[in-house]
Amino acid sequence: MSASNSTPSEKKHVRIDVSSDTVCPWCCVGKRNLDKAIAASKDKYDFEIIWHPFQLTPDAPKEGVDKREFYRSKFGSQSESMAARMSEIFKSVGLEYSLAGLTGNTIDSHRLIYFSRQQGLDKQHDLVEELNIGYFTQGKFIGDHKFLVESAAKVGIEGAEEFLKDPNNGLKEVEGELKTYSGNITGVPFYVINGIHKLSGGQPPEVFLRAFQIATS
């Protein structure tokens, strides 16, 4: 997924800027479908994917709260039916949705995602997947530095523990991206393809494939 111009094989360049939050289940579903679309069209395109932060609940506590209680307080009696529907949607992309564990503030995960980009876009993309798997299917807490560091290590990111120790590392950059990429949007996931074509939500693979074609024609 490296950046490049057209190659001798006439592959077209597709840059995808993704605004996403690490506790947004639709962002996880959208990534899975995006990855399917990329796999189905990698003979046509060279992909450059860049992940940008968004916070659904900027004032969420850093210490974390029980997921079920959080959703119950936010959505009331609808929370159980929403969870059941999300479980079915996750099954459709090959994952088991879990409401185990805690949820909370996502700023440290976004700092880590920003940090990972400095070591390569592929590593950043893989880190997002690791965080998704841990948080949405294994009951891991998105604010737990141990979980964040372990996820970084799994995808070959070096120096994550040291980076996260200082709460100011990457904070200015993340806050800047929150304004630049997320300031004018109200929900995630949100995709901008080649700077012109915009999509939102957990779109199916075929929608991404059409978007790639439109953005490169």
mmCIF file with all atom_site columns, C-alpha atoms in Angstrom:
data_model
loop_
_atom_site.group_PDB
_atom_site.id
_atom_site.type_symbol
_atom_site.label_atom_id
_atom_site.label_alt_id
_atom_site.label_comp_id
_atom_site.label_asym_id
_atom_site.label_entity_id
_atom_site.label_seq_id
_atom_site.pdbx_PDB_ins_code
_atom_site.Cartn_x
_atom_site.Cartn_y
_atom_site.Cartn_z
_atom_site.occupancy
_atom_site.B_iso_or_equiv
_atom_site.pdbx_formal_charge
_atom_site.auth_seq_id
_atom_site.auth_comp_id
_atom_site.auth_asym_id
_atom_site.auth_atom_id
_atom_site.pdbx_PDB_model_num
ATOM 1   C CA . MET A 1 1   ? 0.000   0.000   0.000   1.00 0.00 ? 1   MET A CA 1
ATOM 2   C CA . SER A 1 2   ? 2.838   2.324   -0.726  1.00 0.00 ? 2   SER A CA 1
ATOM 3   C CA . ALA A 1 3   ? 2.433   5.650   -2.448  1.00 0.00 ? 3   ALA A CA 1
ATOM 4   C CA . SER A 1 4   ? 3.410   5.673   -6.097  1.00 0.00 ? 4   SER A CA 1
ATOM 5   C CA . ASN A 1 5   ? 2.354   6.987   -9.459  1.00 0.00 ? 5   ASN A CA 1
ATOM 6   C CA . SER A 1 6   ? 1.185   4.737   -12.271 1.00 0.00 ? 6   SER A CA 1
ATOM 7   C CA . THR A 1 7   ? 3.491   1.760   -12.747 1.00 0.00 ? 7   THR A CA 1
ATOM 8   C CA . PRO A 1 8   ? 4.414   0.103   -16.048 1.00 0.00 ? 8   PRO A CA 1
ATOM 9   C CA . SER A 1 9   ? 1.529   -2.317  -15.398 1.00 0.00 ? 9   SER A CA 1
ATOM 10  C CA . GLU A 1 10  ? -0.780  0.733   -15.491 1.00 0.00 ? 10  GLU A CA 1
ATOM 11  C CA . LYS A 1 11  ? -1.897  0.445   -11.895 1.00 0.00 ? 11  LYS A CA 1
ATOM 12  C CA . LYS A 1 12  ? -3.653  3.581   -10.731 1.00 0.00 ? 12  LYS A CA 1
ATOM 13  C CA . HIS A 1 13  ? -2.896  5.232   -7.433  1.00 0.00 ? 13  HIS A CA 1
ATOM 14  C CA . VAL A 1 14  ? -5.661  5.266   -4.813  1.00 0.00 ? 14  VAL A CA 1
ATOM 15  C CA . ARG A 1 15  ? -5.178  7.257   -1.632  1.00 0.00 ? 15  ARG A CA 1
ATOM 16  C CA . ILE A 1 16  ? -7.745  6.640   1.091   1.00 0.00 ? 16  ILE A CA 1
ATOM 17  C CA . ASP A 1 17  ? -7.921  8.947   4.101   1.00 0.00 ? 17  ASP A CA 1
ATOM 18  C CA . VAL A 1 18  ? -9.979  7.272   6.827   1.00 0.00 ? 18  VAL A CA 1
ATOM 19  C CA . SER A 1 19  ? -11.390 9.106   9.832   1.00 0.00 ? 19  SER A CA 1
ATOM 20  C CA . SER A 1 20  ? -12.194 6.542   12.500  1.00 0.00 ? 20  SER A CA 1
ATOM 21  C CA . ASP A 1 21  ? -12.570 5.956   16.233  1.00 0.00 ? 21  ASP A CA 1
ATOM 22  C CA . THR A 1 22  ? -11.177 2.844   17.877  1.00 0.00 ? 22  THR A CA 1
ATOM 23  C CA . VAL A 1 23  ? -14.411 2.186   19.805  1.00 0.00 ? 23  VAL A CA 1
ATOM 24  C CA . CYS A 1 24  ? -16.698 2.557   16.775  1.00 0.00 ? 24  CYS A CA 1
ATOM 25  C CA . PRO A 1 25  ? -18.002 -0.887  15.701  1.00 0.00 ? 25  PRO A CA 1
ATOM 26  C CA . TRP A 1 26  ? -19.018 0.394   12.262  1.00 0.00 ? 26  TRP A CA 1
ATOM 27  C CA . CYS A 1 27  ? -15.410 1.508   11.741  1.00 0.00 ? 27  CYS A CA 1
ATOM 28  C CA . CYS A 1 28  ? -14.316 -2.081  12.337  1.00 0.00 ? 28  CYS A CA 1
ATOM 29  C CA . VAL A 1 29  ? -16.918 -3.415  9.905   1.00 0.00 ? 29  VAL A CA 1
ATOM 30  C CA . GLY A 1 30  ? -15.985 -0.769  7.351   1.00 0.00 ? 30  GLY A CA 1
ATOM 31  C CA . LYS A 1 31  ? -12.300 -1.680  7.562   1.00 0.00 ? 31  LYS A CA 1
ATOM 32  C CA . ARG A 1 32  ? -13.071 -5.349  6.994   1.00 0.00 ? 32  ARG A CA 1
ATOM 33  C CA . ASN A 1 33  ? -15.094 -4.497  3.886   1.00 0.00 ? 33  ASN A CA 1
ATOM 34  C CA . LEU A 1 34  ? -12.479 -2.037  2.682   1.00 0.00 ? 34  LEU A CA 1
ATOM 35  C CA . ASP A 1 35  ? -9.834  -4.745  2.995   1.00 0.00 ? 35  ASP A CA 1
ATOM 36  C CA . LYS A 1 36  ? -11.993 -7.093  0.911   1.00 0.00 ? 36  LYS A CA 1
ATOM 37  C CA . ALA A 1 37  ? -12.308 -4.449  -1.800  1.00 0.00 ? 37  ALA A CA 1
ATOM 38  C CA . ILE A 1 38  ? -8.550  -3.832  -1.752  1.00 0.00 ? 38  ILE A CA 1
ATOM 39  C CA . ALA A 1 39  ? -7.801  -7.562  -2.032  1.00 0.00 ? 39  ALA A CA 1
ATOM 40  C CA . ALA A 1 40  ? -10.198 -7.853  -4.969  1.00 0.00 ? 40  ALA A CA 1
ATOM 41  C CA . SER A 1 41  ? -8.641  -4.963  -6.905  1.00 0.00 ? 41  SER A CA 1
ATOM 42  C CA . LYS A 1 42  ? -4.944  -4.878  -6.005  1.00 0.00 ? 42  LYS A CA 1
ATOM 43  C CA . ASP A 1 43  ? -4.063  -5.859  -9.570  1.00 0.00 ? 43  ASP A CA 1
ATOM 44  C CA . LYS A 1 44  ? -5.604  -2.554  -10.751 1.00 0.00 ? 44  LYS A CA 1
ATOM 45  C CA . TYR A 1 45  ? -4.541  -0.116  -8.041  1.00 0.00 ? 45  TYR A CA 1
ATOM 46  C CA . ASP A 1 46  ? -1.683  0.852   -5.760  1.00 0.00 ? 46  ASP A CA 1
ATOM 47  C CA . PHE A 1 47  ? -3.196  1.759   -2.409  1.00 0.00 ? 47  PHE A CA 1
ATOM 48  C CA . GLU A 1 48  ? -2.078  4.374   0.095   1.00 0.00 ? 48  GLU A CA 1
ATOM 49  C CA . ILE A 1 49  ? -4.221  4.234   3.237   1.00 0.00 ? 49  ILE A CA 1
ATOM 50  C CA . ILE A 1 50  ? -3.881  6.788   6.028   1.00 0.00 ? 50  ILE A CA 1
ATOM 51  C CA . TRP A 1 51  ? -5.824  6.584   9.295   1.00 0.00 ? 51  TRP A CA 1
ATOM 52  C CA . HIS A 1 52  ? -6.933  9.757   11.070  1.00 0.00 ? 52  HIS A CA 1
ATOM 53  C CA . PRO A 1 53  ? -8.469  10.184  14.540  1.00 0.00 ? 53  PRO A CA 1
ATOM 54  C CA . PHE A 1 54  ? -12.043 10.861  15.507  1.00 0.00 ? 54  PHE A CA 1
ATOM 55  C CA . GLN A 1 55  ? -13.573 10.770  18.995  1.00 0.00 ? 55  GLN A CA 1
ATOM 56  C CA . LEU A 1 56  ? -17.198 9.759   19.382  1.00 0.00 ? 56  LEU A CA 1
ATOM 57  C CA . THR A 1 57  ? -17.071 10.584  23.099  1.00 0.00 ? 57  THR A CA 1
ATOM 58  C CA . PRO A 1 58  ? -14.201 13.018  23.752  1.00 0.00 ? 58  PRO A CA 1
ATOM 59  C CA . ASP A 1 59  ? -15.146 13.326  27.431  1.00 0.00 ? 59  ASP A CA 1
ATOM 60  C CA . ALA A 1 60  ? -15.172 9.559   28.065  1.00 0.00 ? 60  ALA A CA 1
ATOM 61  C CA . PRO A 1 61  ? -13.219 8.711   31.234  1.00 0.00 ? 61  PRO A CA 1
ATOM 62  C CA . LYS A 1 62  ? -9.631  7.526   30.915  1.00 0.00 ? 62  LYS A CA 1
ATOM 63  C CA . GLU A 1 63  ? -10.104 4.955   33.691  1.00 0.00 ? 63  GLU A CA 1
ATOM 64  C CA . GLY A 1 64  ? -12.807 3.170   31.709  1.00 0.00 ? 64  GLY A CA 1
ATOM 65  C CA . VAL A 1 65  ? -16.403 2.079   32.330  1.00 0.00 ? 65  VAL A CA 1
ATOM 66  C CA . ASP A 1 66  ? -18.237 -1.196  31.760  1.00 0.00 ? 66  ASP A CA 1
ATOM 67  C CA . LYS A 1 67  ? -19.273 -1.436  28.091  1.00 0.00 ? 67  LYS A CA 1
ATOM 68  C CA . ARG A 1 68  ? -22.802 -2.677  28.739  1.00 0.00 ? 68  ARG A CA 1
ATOM 69  C CA . GLU A 1 69  ? -23.439 0.027   31.354  1.00 0.00 ? 69  GLU A CA 1
ATOM 70  C CA . PHE A 1 70  ? -22.023 2.684   29.038  1.00 0.00 ? 70  PHE A CA 1
ATOM 71  C CA . TYR A 1 71  ? -24.271 1.691   26.141  1.00 0.00 ? 71  TYR A CA 1
ATOM 72  C CA . ARG A 1 72  ? -27.265 1.341   28.453  1.00 0.00 ? 72  ARG A CA 1
ATOM 73  C CA . SER A 1 73  ? -26.755 4.867   29.769  1.00 0.00 ? 73  SER A CA 1
ATOM 74  C CA . LYS A 1 74  ? -26.249 6.233   26.244  1.00 0.00 ? 74  LYS A CA 1
ATOM 75  C CA . PHE A 1 75  ? -28.978 4.398   24.309  1.00 0.00 ? 75  PHE A CA 1
ATOM 76  C CA . GLY A 1 76  ? -31.371 3.210   27.031  1.00 0.00 ? 76  GLY A CA 1
ATOM 77  C CA . SER A 1 77  ? -33.662 0.278   26.237  1.00 0.00 ? 77  SER A CA 1
ATOM 78  C CA . GLN A 1 78  ? -32.402 0.158   22.639  1.00 0.00 ? 78  GLN A CA 1
ATOM 79  C CA . SER A 1 79  ? -28.921 -0.903  23.709  1.00 0.00 ? 79  SER A CA 1
ATOM 80  C CA . GLU A 1 80  ? -29.658 -4.653  23.822  1.00 0.00 ? 80  GLU A CA 1
ATOM 81  C CA . SER A 1 81  ? -31.263 -4.786  20.378  1.00 0.00 ? 81  SER A CA 1
ATOM 82  C CA . MET A 1 82  ? -28.430 -2.657  18.970  1.00 0.00 ? 82  MET A CA 1
ATOM 83  C CA . ALA A 1 83  ? -25.891 -5.112  20.404  1.00 0.00 ? 83  ALA A CA 1
ATOM 84  C CA . ALA A 1 84  ? -27.750 -8.086  18.921  1.00 0.00 ? 84  ALA A CA 1
ATOM 85  C CA . ARG A 1 85  ? -27.814 -6.454  15.487  1.00 0.00 ? 85  ARG A CA 1
ATOM 86  C CA . MET A 1 86  ? -24.132 -5.561  15.713  1.00 0.00 ? 86  MET A CA 1
ATOM 87  C CA . SER A 1 87  ? -23.350 -9.164  16.617  1.00 0.00 ? 87  SER A CA 1
ATOM 88  C CA . GLU A 1 88  ? -25.020 -10.337 13.390  1.00 0.00 ? 88  GLU A CA 1
ATOM 89  C CA . ILE A 1 89  ? -23.192 -7.707  11.335  1.00 0.00 ? 89  ILE A CA 1
ATOM 90  C CA . PHE A 1 90  ? -19.855 -8.733  12.837  1.00 0.00 ? 90  PHE A CA 1
ATOM 91  C CA . LYS A 1 91  ? -20.555 -12.382 11.969  1.00 0.00 ? 91  LYS A CA 1
ATOM 92  C CA . SER A 1 92  ? -21.007 -11.299 8.342   1.00 0.00 ? 92  SER A CA 1
ATOM 93  C CA . VAL A 1 93  ? -17.409 -10.019 8.303   1.00 0.00 ? 93  VAL A CA 1
ATOM 94  C CA . GLY A 1 94  ? -16.000 -13.043 10.129  1.00 0.00 ? 94  GLY A CA 1
ATOM 95  C CA . LEU A 1 95  ? -15.851 -11.707 13.702  1.00 0.00 ? 95  LEU A CA 1
ATOM 96  C CA . GLU A 1 96  ? -17.525 -12.477 17.036  1.00 0.00 ? 96  GLU A CA 1
ATOM 97  C CA . TYR A 1 97  ? -18.741 -9.240  18.623  1.00 0.00 ? 97  TYR A CA 1
ATOM 98  C CA . SER A 1 98  ? -18.270 -9.006  22.377  1.00 0.00 ? 98  SER A CA 1
ATOM 99  C CA . LEU A 1 99  ? -19.487 -6.486  24.949  1.00 0.00 ? 99  LEU A CA 1
ATOM 100 C CA . ALA A 1 100 ? -17.106 -7.802  27.591  1.00 0.00 ? 100 ALA A CA 1
ATOM 101 C CA . GLY A 1 101 ? -14.707 -5.469  29.338  1.00 0.00 ? 101 GLY A CA 1
ATOM 102 C CA . LEU A 1 102 ? -14.409 -1.707  29.541  1.00 0.00 ? 102 LEU A CA 1
ATOM 103 C CA . THR A 1 103 ? -14.724 1.222   27.174  1.00 0.00 ? 103 THR A CA 1
ATOM 104 C CA . GLY A 1 104 ? -13.362 4.705   27.656  1.00 0.00 ? 104 GLY A CA 1
ATOM 105 C CA . ASN A 1 105 ? -11.331 7.553   26.257  1.00 0.00 ? 105 ASN A CA 1
ATOM 106 C CA . THR A 1 106 ? -9.576  6.742   22.980  1.00 0.00 ? 106 THR A CA 1
ATOM 107 C CA . ILE A 1 107 ? -6.938  9.476   22.850  1.00 0.00 ? 107 ILE A CA 1
ATOM 108 C CA . ASP A 1 108 ? -4.017  7.173   23.720  1.00 0.00 ? 108 ASP A CA 1
ATOM 109 C CA . SER A 1 109 ? -4.988  4.713   20.993  1.00 0.00 ? 109 SER A CA 1
ATOM 110 C CA . HIS A 1 110 ? -5.047  7.596   18.503  1.00 0.00 ? 110 HIS A CA 1
ATOM 111 C CA . ARG A 1 111 ? -1.630  8.769   19.693  1.00 0.00 ? 111 ARG A CA 1
ATOM 112 C CA . LEU A 1 112 ? -0.329  5.252   19.057  1.00 0.00 ? 112 LEU A CA 1
ATOM 113 C CA . ILE A 1 113 ? -1.936  5.069   15.607  1.00 0.00 ? 113 ILE A CA 1
ATOM 114 C CA . TYR A 1 114 ? -0.299  8.387   14.746  1.00 0.00 ? 114 TYR A CA 1
ATOM 115 C CA . PHE A 1 115 ? 3.055   7.080   16.041  1.00 0.00 ? 115 PHE A CA 1
ATOM 116 C CA . SER A 1 116 ? 2.732   3.878   14.000  1.00 0.00 ? 116 SER A CA 1
ATOM 117 C CA . ARG A 1 117 ? 2.381   5.877   10.793  1.00 0.00 ? 117 ARG A CA 1
ATOM 118 C CA . GLN A 1 118 ? 5.947   7.104   11.236  1.00 0.00 ? 118 GLN A CA 1
ATOM 119 C CA . GLN A 1 119 ? 7.067   3.472   10.830  1.00 0.00 ? 119 GLN A CA 1
ATOM 120 C CA . GLY A 1 120 ? 5.002   2.772   7.717   1.00 0.00 ? 120 GLY A CA 1
ATOM 121 C CA . LEU A 1 121 ? 1.446   2.929   6.437   1.00 0.00 ? 121 LEU A CA 1
ATOM 122 C CA . ASP A 1 122 ? 1.198   -0.865  6.321   1.00 0.00 ? 122 ASP A CA 1
ATOM 123 C CA . LYS A 1 123 ? 2.053   -1.047  10.016  1.00 0.00 ? 123 LYS A CA 1
ATOM 124 C CA . GLN A 1 124 ? -0.501  1.623   10.817  1.00 0.00 ? 124 GLN A CA 1
ATOM 125 C CA . HIS A 1 125 ? -3.163  -0.292  8.883   1.00 0.00 ? 125 HIS A CA 1
ATOM 126 C CA . ASP A 1 126 ? -2.250  -3.548  10.636  1.00 0.00 ? 126 ASP A CA 1
ATOM 127 C CA . LEU A 1 127 ? -2.299  -1.852  14.046  1.00 0.00 ? 127 LEU A CA 1
ATOM 128 C CA . VAL A 1 128 ? -5.862  -0.641  13.478  1.00 0.00 ? 128 VAL A CA 1
ATOM 129 C CA . GLU A 1 129 ? -6.831  -4.269  12.791  1.00 0.00 ? 129 GLU A CA 1
ATOM 130 C CA . GLU A 1 130 ? -5.137  -5.497  15.985  1.00 0.00 ? 130 GLU A CA 1
ATOM 131 C CA . LEU A 1 131 ? -6.879  -2.868  18.072  1.00 0.00 ? 131 LEU A CA 1
ATOM 132 C CA . ASN A 1 132 ? -10.213 -3.782  16.463  1.00 0.00 ? 132 ASN A CA 1
ATOM 133 C CA . ILE A 1 133 ? -9.778  -7.490  17.194  1.00 0.00 ? 133 ILE A CA 1
ATOM 134 C CA . GLY A 1 134 ? -8.744  -6.907  20.794  1.00 0.00 ? 134 GLY A CA 1
ATOM 135 C CA . TYR A 1 135 ? -11.361 -4.323  21.687  1.00 0.00 ? 135 TYR A CA 1
ATOM 136 C CA . PHE A 1 136 ? -14.384 -5.659  19.805  1.00 0.00 ? 136 PHE A CA 1
ATOM 137 C CA . THR A 1 137 ? -13.892 -9.427  20.128  1.00 0.00 ? 137 THR A CA 1
ATOM 138 C CA . GLN A 1 138 ? -11.639 -10.076 23.146  1.00 0.00 ? 138 GLN A CA 1
ATOM 139 C CA . GLY A 1 139 ? -12.837 -7.601  25.772  1.00 0.00 ? 139 GLY A CA 1
ATOM 140 C CA . LYS A 1 140 ? -9.598  -5.602  25.791  1.00 0.00 ? 140 LYS A CA 1
ATOM 141 C CA . PHE A 1 141 ? -9.725  -2.054  27.162  1.00 0.00 ? 141 PHE A CA 1
ATOM 142 C CA . ILE A 1 142 ? -8.791  0.581   24.580  1.00 0.00 ? 142 ILE A CA 1
ATOM 143 C CA . GLY A 1 143 ? -7.195  2.740   27.272  1.00 0.00 ? 143 GLY A CA 1
ATOM 144 C CA . ASP A 1 144 ? -4.945  -0.016  28.641  1.00 0.00 ? 144 ASP A CA 1
ATOM 145 C CA . HIS A 1 145 ? -1.338  0.748   27.714  1.00 0.00 ? 145 HIS A CA 1
ATOM 146 C CA . LYS A 1 146 ? -0.403  -2.926  28.065  1.00 0.00 ? 146 LYS A CA 1
ATOM 147 C CA . PHE A 1 147 ? -2.959  -3.853  25.397  1.00 0.00 ? 147 PHE A CA 1
ATOM 148 C CA . LEU A 1 148 ? -1.842  -0.985  23.162  1.00 0.00 ? 148 LEU A CA 1
ATOM 149 C CA . VAL A 1 149 ? 1.840   -1.917  23.456  1.00 0.00 ? 149 VAL A CA 1
ATOM 150 C CA . GLU A 1 150 ? 1.131   -5.617  22.832  1.00 0.00 ? 150 GLU A CA 1
ATOM 151 C CA . SER A 1 151 ? -0.885  -4.745  19.725  1.00 0.00 ? 151 SER A CA 1
ATOM 152 C CA . ALA A 1 152 ? 1.958   -2.565  18.453  1.00 0.00 ? 152 ALA A CA 1
ATOM 153 C CA . ALA A 1 153 ? 4.489   -5.343  19.022  1.00 0.00 ? 153 ALA A CA 1
ATOM 154 C CA . LYS A 1 154 ? 2.358   -7.844  17.075  1.00 0.00 ? 154 LYS A CA 1
ATOM 155 C CA . VAL A 1 155 ? 2.620   -5.711  13.935  1.00 0.00 ? 155 VAL A CA 1
ATOM 156 C CA . GLY A 1 156 ? 6.301   -4.820  14.332  1.00 0.00 ? 156 GLY A CA 1
ATOM 157 C CA . ILE A 1 157 ? 6.021   -1.296  15.729  1.00 0.00 ? 157 ILE A CA 1
ATOM 158 C CA . GLU A 1 158 ? 9.016   -0.381  17.864  1.00 0.00 ? 158 GLU A CA 1
ATOM 159 C CA . GLY A 1 159 ? 9.176   2.062   20.770  1.00 0.00 ? 159 GLY A CA 1
ATOM 160 C CA . ALA A 1 160 ? 5.451   2.100   21.545  1.00 0.00 ? 160 ALA A CA 1
ATOM 161 C CA . GLU A 1 161 ? 5.801   1.709   25.308  1.00 0.00 ? 161 GLU A CA 1
ATOM 162 C CA . GLU A 1 162 ? 8.270   4.566   25.618  1.00 0.00 ? 162 GLU A CA 1
ATOM 163 C CA . PHE A 1 163 ? 6.170   6.765   23.335  1.00 0.00 ? 163 PHE A CA 1
ATOM 164 C CA . LEU A 1 164 ? 2.960   6.236   25.302  1.00 0.00 ? 164 LEU A CA 1
ATOM 165 C CA . LYS A 1 165 ? 4.595   6.904   28.680  1.00 0.00 ? 165 LYS A CA 1
ATOM 166 C CA . ASP A 1 166 ? 4.637   10.649  28.003  1.00 0.00 ? 166 ASP A CA 1
ATOM 167 C CA . PRO A 1 167 ? 0.987   11.755  27.575  1.00 0.00 ? 167 PRO A CA 1
ATOM 168 C CA . ASN A 1 168 ? 2.147   14.711  25.475  1.00 0.00 ? 168 ASN A CA 1
ATOM 169 C CA . ASN A 1 169 ? 3.832   12.587  22.800  1.00 0.00 ? 169 ASN A CA 1
ATOM 170 C CA . GLY A 1 170 ? 1.762   12.867  19.622  1.00 0.00 ? 170 GLY A CA 1
ATOM 171 C CA . LEU A 1 171 ? -0.997  14.788  21.392  1.00 0.00 ? 171 LEU A CA 1
ATOM 172 C CA . LYS A 1 172 ? -0.541  18.017  19.429  1.00 0.00 ? 172 LYS A CA 1
ATOM 173 C CA . GLU A 1 173 ? -0.478  16.084  16.147  1.00 0.00 ? 173 GLU A CA 1
ATOM 174 C CA . VAL A 1 174 ? -3.608  14.103  17.021  1.00 0.00 ? 174 VAL A CA 1
ATOM 175 C CA . GLU A 1 175 ? -5.450  17.241  18.095  1.00 0.00 ? 175 GLU A CA 1
ATOM 176 C CA . GLY A 1 176 ? -4.396  18.892  14.831  1.00 0.00 ? 176 GLY A CA 1
ATOM 177 C CA . GLU A 1 177 ? -5.770  15.990  12.797  1.00 0.00 ? 177 GLU A CA 1
ATOM 178 C CA . LEU A 1 178 ? -8.990  15.985  14.802  1.00 0.00 ? 178 LEU A CA 1
ATOM 179 C CA . LYS A 1 179 ? -9.516  19.546  13.577  1.00 0.00 ? 179 LYS A CA 1
ATOM 180 C CA . THR A 1 180 ? -8.221  19.053  10.028  1.00 0.00 ? 180 THR A CA 1
ATOM 181 C CA . TYR A 1 181 ? -9.874  15.733  9.160   1.00 0.00 ? 181 TYR A CA 1
ATOM 182 C CA . SER A 1 182 ? -12.719 15.419  11.652  1.00 0.00 ? 182 SER A CA 1
ATOM 183 C CA . GLY A 1 183 ? -13.775 19.015  12.229  1.00 0.00 ? 183 GLY A CA 1
ATOM 184 C CA . ASN A 1 184 ? -16.411 18.989  9.488   1.00 0.00 ? 184 ASN A CA 1
ATOM 185 C CA . ILE A 1 185 ? -17.795 15.474  9.878   1.00 0.00 ? 185 ILE A CA 1
ATOM 186 C CA . THR A 1 186 ? -20.388 14.237  12.346  1.00 0.00 ? 186 THR A CA 1
ATOM 187 C CA . GLY A 1 187 ? -19.837 10.490  12.229  1.00 0.00 ? 187 GLY A CA 1
ATOM 188 C CA . VAL A 1 188 ? -17.424 7.720   11.356  1.00 0.00 ? 188 VAL A CA 1
ATOM 189 C CA . PRO A 1 189 ? -16.133 5.841   9.514   1.00 0.00 ? 189 PRO A CA 1
ATOM 190 C CA . PHE A 1 190 ? -15.571 8.522   6.899   1.00 0.00 ? 190 PHE A CA 1
ATOM 191 C CA . TYR A 1 191 ? -13.472 7.958   3.779   1.00 0.00 ? 191 TYR A CA 1
ATOM 192 C CA . VAL A 1 192 ? -11.990 10.423  1.322   1.00 0.00 ? 192 VAL A CA 1
ATOM 193 C CA . ILE A 1 193 ? -10.669 8.730   -1.819  1.00 0.00 ? 193 ILE A CA 1
ATOM 194 C CA . ASN A 1 194 ? -8.070  10.578  -3.871  1.00 0.00 ? 194 ASN A CA 1
ATOM 195 C CA . GLY A 1 195 ? -9.142  13.780  -2.158  1.00 0.00 ? 195 GLY A CA 1
ATOM 196 C CA . ILE A 1 196 ? -12.427 13.970  -4.056  1.00 0.00 ? 196 ILE A CA 1
ATOM 197 C CA . HIS A 1 197 ? -14.758 11.004  -3.565  1.00 0.00 ? 197 HIS A CA 1
ATOM 198 C CA . LYS A 1 198 ? -16.335 10.746  -0.099  1.00 0.00 ? 198 LYS A CA 1
ATOM 199 C CA . LEU A 1 199 ? -18.054 7.832   1.613   1.00 0.00 ? 199 LEU A CA 1
ATOM 200 C CA . SER A 1 200 ? -19.370 7.285   5.117   1.00 0.00 ? 200 SER A CA 1
ATOM 201 C CA . GLY A 1 201 ? -20.471 4.272   7.136   1.00 0.00 ? 201 GLY A CA 1
ATOM 202 C CA . GLY A 1 202 ? -19.628 0.578   7.047   1.00 0.00 ? 202 GLY A CA 1
ATOM 203 C CA . GLN A 1 203 ? -20.059 0.272   3.292   1.00 0.00 ? 203 GLN A CA 1
ATOM 204 C CA . PRO A 1 204 ? -20.011 -3.138  1.550   1.00 0.00 ? 204 PRO A CA 1
ATOM 205 C CA . PRO A 1 205 ? -16.982 -4.020  -0.630  1.00 0.00 ? 205 PRO A CA 1
ATOM 206 C CA . GLU A 1 206 ? -18.781 -3.303  -3.903  1.00 0.00 ? 206 GLU A CA 1
ATOM 207 C CA . VAL A 1 207 ? -19.368 0.321   -2.873  1.00 0.00 ? 207 VAL A CA 1
ATOM 208 C CA . PHE A 1 208 ? -15.646 0.761   -2.276  1.00 0.00 ? 208 PHE A CA 1
ATOM 209 C CA . LEU A 1 209 ? -14.861 -0.845  -5.632  1.00 0.00 ? 209 LEU A CA 1
ATOM 210 C CA . ARG A 1 210 ? -17.135 1.611   -7.416  1.00 0.00 ? 210 ARG A CA 1
ATOM 211 C CA . ALA A 1 211 ? -15.564 4.475   -5.493  1.00 0.00 ? 211 ALA A CA 1
ATOM 212 C CA . PHE A 1 212 ? -12.064 3.400   -6.571  1.00 0.00 ? 212 PHE A CA 1
ATOM 213 C CA . GLN A 1 213 ? -13.221 3.400   -10.184 1.00 0.00 ? 213 GLN A CA 1
ATOM 214 C CA . ILE A 1 214 ? -14.883 6.815   -9.924  1.00 0.00 ? 214 ILE A CA 1
ATOM 215 C CA . ALA A 1 215 ? -11.898 8.377   -8.137  1.00 0.00 ? 215 ALA A CA 1
ATOM 216 C CA . THR A 1 216 ? -9.423  7.181   -10.753 1.00 0.00 ? 216 THR A CA 1
ATOM 217 C CA . SER A 1 217 ? -11.432 7.891   -13.910 1.00 0.00 ? 217 SER A CA 1
#
